mmCIF file with all atom_site columns, C-alpha atoms in Angstrom:
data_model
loop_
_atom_site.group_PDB
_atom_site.id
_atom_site.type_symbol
_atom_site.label_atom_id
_atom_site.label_alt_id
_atom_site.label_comp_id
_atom_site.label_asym_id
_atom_site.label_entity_id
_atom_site.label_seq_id
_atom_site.pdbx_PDB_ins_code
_atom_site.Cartn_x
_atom_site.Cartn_y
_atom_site.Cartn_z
_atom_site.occupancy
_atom_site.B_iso_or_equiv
_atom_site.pdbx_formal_charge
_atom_site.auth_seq_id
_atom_site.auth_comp_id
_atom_site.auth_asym_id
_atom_site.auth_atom_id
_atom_site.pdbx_PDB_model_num
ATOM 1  C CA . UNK A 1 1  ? 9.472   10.724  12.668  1.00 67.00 ? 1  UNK A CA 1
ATOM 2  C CA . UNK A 1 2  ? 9.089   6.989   11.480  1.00 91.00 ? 2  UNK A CA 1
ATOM 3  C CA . UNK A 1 3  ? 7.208   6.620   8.448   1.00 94.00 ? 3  UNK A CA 1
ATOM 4  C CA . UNK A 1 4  ? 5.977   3.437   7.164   1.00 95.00 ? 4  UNK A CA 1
ATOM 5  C CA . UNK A 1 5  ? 4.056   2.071   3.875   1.00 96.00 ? 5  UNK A CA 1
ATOM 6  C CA . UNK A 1 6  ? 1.133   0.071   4.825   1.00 95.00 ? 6  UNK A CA 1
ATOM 7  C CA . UNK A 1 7  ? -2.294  -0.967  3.624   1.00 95.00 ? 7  UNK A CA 1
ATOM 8  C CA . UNK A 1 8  ? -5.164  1.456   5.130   1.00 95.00 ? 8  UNK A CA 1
ATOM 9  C CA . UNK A 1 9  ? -8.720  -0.469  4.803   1.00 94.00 ? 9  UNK A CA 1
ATOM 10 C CA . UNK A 1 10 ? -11.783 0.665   3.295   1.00 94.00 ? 10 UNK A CA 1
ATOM 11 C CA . UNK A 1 11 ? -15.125 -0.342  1.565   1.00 93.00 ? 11 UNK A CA 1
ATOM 12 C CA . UNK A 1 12 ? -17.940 -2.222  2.902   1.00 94.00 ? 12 UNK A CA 1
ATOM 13 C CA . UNK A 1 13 ? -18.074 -4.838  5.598   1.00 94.00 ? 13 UNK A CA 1
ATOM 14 C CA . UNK A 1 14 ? -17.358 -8.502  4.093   1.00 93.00 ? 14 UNK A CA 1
ATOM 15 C CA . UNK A 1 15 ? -15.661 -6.266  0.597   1.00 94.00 ? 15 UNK A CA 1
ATOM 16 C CA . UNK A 1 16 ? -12.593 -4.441  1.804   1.00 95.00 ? 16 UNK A CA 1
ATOM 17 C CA . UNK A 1 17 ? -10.178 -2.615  -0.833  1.00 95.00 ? 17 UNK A CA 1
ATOM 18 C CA . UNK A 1 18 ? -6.927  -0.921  0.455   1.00 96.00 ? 18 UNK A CA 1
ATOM 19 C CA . UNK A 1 19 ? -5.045  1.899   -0.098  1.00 95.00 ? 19 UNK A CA 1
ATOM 20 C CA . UNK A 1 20 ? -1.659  1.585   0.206   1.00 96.00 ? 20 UNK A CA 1
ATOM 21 C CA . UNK A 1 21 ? -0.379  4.814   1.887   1.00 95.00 ? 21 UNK A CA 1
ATOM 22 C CA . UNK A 1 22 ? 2.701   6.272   3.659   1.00 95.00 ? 22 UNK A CA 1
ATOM 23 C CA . UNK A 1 23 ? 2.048   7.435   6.816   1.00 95.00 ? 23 UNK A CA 1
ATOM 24 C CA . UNK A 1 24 ? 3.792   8.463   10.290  1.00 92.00 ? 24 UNK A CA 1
ATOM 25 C CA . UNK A 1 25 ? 3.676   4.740   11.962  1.00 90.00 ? 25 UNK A CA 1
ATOM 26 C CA . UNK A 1 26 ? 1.810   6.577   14.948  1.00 90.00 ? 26 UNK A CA 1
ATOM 27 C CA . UNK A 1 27 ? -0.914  7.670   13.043  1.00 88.00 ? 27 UNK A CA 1
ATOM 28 C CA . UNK A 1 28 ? -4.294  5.119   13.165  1.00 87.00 ? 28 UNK A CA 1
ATOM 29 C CA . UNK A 1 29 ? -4.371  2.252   10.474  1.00 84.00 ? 29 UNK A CA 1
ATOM 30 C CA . UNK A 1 30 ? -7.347  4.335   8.520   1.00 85.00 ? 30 UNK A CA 1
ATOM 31 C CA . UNK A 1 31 ? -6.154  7.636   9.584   1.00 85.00 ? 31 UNK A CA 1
ATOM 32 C CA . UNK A 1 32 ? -4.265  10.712  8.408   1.00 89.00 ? 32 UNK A CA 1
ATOM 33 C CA . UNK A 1 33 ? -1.636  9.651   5.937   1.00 90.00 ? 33 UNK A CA 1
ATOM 34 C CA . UNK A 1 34 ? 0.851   11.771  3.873   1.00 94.00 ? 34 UNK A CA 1
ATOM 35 C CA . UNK A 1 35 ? 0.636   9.971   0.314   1.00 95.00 ? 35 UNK A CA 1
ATOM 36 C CA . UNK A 1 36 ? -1.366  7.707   -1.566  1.00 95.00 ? 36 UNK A CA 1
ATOM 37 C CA . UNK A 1 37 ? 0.895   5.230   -3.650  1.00 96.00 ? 37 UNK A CA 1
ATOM 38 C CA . UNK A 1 38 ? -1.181  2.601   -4.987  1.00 96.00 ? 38 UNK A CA 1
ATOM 39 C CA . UNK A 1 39 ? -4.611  0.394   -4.351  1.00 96.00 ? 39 UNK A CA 1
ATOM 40 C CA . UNK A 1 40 ? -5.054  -3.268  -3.716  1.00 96.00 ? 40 UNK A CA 1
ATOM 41 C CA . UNK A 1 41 ? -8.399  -5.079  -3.998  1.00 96.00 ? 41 UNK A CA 1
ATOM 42 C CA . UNK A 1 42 ? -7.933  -8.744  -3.305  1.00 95.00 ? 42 UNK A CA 1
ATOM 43 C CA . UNK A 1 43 ? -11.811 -9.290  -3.991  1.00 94.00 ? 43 UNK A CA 1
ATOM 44 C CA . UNK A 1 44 ? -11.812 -9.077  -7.735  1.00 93.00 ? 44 UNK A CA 1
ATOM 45 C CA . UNK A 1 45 ? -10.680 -11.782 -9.533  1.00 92.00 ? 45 UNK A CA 1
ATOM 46 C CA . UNK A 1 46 ? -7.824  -11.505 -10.559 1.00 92.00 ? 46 UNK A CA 1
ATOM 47 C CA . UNK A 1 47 ? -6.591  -9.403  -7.942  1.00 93.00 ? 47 UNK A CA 1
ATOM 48 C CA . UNK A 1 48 ? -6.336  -5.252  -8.627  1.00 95.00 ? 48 UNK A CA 1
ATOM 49 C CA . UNK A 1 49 ? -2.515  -4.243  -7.632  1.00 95.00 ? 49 UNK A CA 1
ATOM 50 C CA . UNK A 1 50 ? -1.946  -0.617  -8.465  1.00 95.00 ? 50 UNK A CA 1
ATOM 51 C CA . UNK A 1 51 ? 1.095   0.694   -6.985  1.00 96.00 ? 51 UNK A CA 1
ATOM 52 C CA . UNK A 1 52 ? 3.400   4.068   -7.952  1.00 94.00 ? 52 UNK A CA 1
ATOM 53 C CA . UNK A 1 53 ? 6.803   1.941   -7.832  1.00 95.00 ? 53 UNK A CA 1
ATOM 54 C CA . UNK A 1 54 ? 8.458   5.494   -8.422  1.00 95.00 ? 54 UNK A CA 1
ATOM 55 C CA . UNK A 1 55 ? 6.867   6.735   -5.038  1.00 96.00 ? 55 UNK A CA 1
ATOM 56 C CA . UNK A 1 56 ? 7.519   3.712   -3.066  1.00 95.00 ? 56 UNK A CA 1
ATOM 57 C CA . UNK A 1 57 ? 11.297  3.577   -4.501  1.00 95.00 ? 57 UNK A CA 1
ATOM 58 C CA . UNK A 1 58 ? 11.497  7.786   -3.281  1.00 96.00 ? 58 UNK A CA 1
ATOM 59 C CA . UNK A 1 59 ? 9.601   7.139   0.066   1.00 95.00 ? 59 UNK A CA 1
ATOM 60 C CA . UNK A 1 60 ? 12.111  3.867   0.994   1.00 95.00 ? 60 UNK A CA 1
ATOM 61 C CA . UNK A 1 61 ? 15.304  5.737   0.171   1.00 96.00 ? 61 UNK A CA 1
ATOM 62 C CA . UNK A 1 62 ? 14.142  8.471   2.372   1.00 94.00 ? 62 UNK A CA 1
ATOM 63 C CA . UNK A 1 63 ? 14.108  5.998   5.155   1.00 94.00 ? 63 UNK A CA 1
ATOM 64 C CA . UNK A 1 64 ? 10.105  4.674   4.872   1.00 95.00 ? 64 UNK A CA 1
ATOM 65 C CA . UNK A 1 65 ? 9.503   1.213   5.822   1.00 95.00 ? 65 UNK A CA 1
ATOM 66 C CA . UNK A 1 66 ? 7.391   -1.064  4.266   1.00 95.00 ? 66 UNK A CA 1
ATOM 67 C CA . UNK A 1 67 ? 5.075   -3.414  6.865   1.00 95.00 ? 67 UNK A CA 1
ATOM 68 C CA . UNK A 1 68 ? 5.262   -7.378  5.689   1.00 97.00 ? 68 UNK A CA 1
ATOM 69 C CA . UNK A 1 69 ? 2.099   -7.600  3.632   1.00 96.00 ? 69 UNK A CA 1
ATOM 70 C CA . UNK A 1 70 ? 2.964   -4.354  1.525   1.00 96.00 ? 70 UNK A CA 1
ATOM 71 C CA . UNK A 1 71 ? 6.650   -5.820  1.179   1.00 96.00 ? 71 UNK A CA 1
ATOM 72 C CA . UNK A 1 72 ? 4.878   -8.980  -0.728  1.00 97.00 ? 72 UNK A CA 1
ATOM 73 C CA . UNK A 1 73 ? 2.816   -6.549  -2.697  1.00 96.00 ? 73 UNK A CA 1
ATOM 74 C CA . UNK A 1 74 ? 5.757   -4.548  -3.662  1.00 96.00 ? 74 UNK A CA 1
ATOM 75 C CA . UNK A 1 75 ? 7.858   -7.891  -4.832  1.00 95.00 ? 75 UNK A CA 1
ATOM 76 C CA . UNK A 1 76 ? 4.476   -8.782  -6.684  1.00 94.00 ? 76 UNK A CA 1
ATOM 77 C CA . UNK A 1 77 ? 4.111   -5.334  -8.583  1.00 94.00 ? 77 UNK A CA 1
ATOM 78 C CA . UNK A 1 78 ? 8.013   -5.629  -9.705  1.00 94.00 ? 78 UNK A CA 1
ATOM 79 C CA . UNK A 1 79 ? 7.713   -9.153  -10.956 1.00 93.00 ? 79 UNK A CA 1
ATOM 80 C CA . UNK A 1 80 ? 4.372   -7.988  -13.049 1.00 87.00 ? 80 UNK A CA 1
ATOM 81 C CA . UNK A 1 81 ? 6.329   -4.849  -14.540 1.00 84.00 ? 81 UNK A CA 1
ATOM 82 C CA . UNK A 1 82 ? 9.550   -6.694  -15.334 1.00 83.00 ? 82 UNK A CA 1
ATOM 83 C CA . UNK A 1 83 ? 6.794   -9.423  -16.996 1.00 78.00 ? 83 UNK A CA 1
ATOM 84 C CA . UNK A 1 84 ? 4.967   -7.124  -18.850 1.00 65.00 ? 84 UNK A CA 1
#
């Protein structure tokens, strides 16, 4: 089964937020997922990043792969926690 970490969209149309989920890379962007590891809102200002860098470290070594934009978001959250 391929799993990958990647952004699933909700909120209203115009004002998205994300999720940032694990899920099998068959299943629909918005649908079934297995975990929840973190939130991004790129409306607010500054931008919410939430992410579970435990989770995301677990899921990769068990062979997840993270899409581009989540990549980014990853690098960002590690910069902010070595930071801060």
């Amino acid at each position: 089964m391929a799993v990958k970490i990647r952004l699933a969209r909700h909120g209203a149309k115009k004002n998205p937020y994300y999720r940032v989920v694990v899920a099998d890379a068959r299943a629909r962007r918005d649908g079934r997922f297995i975990e929840q590891v973190g939130r991004y809102n790129p409306c607010t200002d500054p931008t919410f990043l939430e992410l579970d860098l435990d989770k995301v470290d677990s899921w990769v070594k068990n062979g997840a792969q993270a899409t581009e934009r989540v990549a980014r978001l990853i690098e960002r959250a590690r910069k902010a926690t070595d930071n801060g």
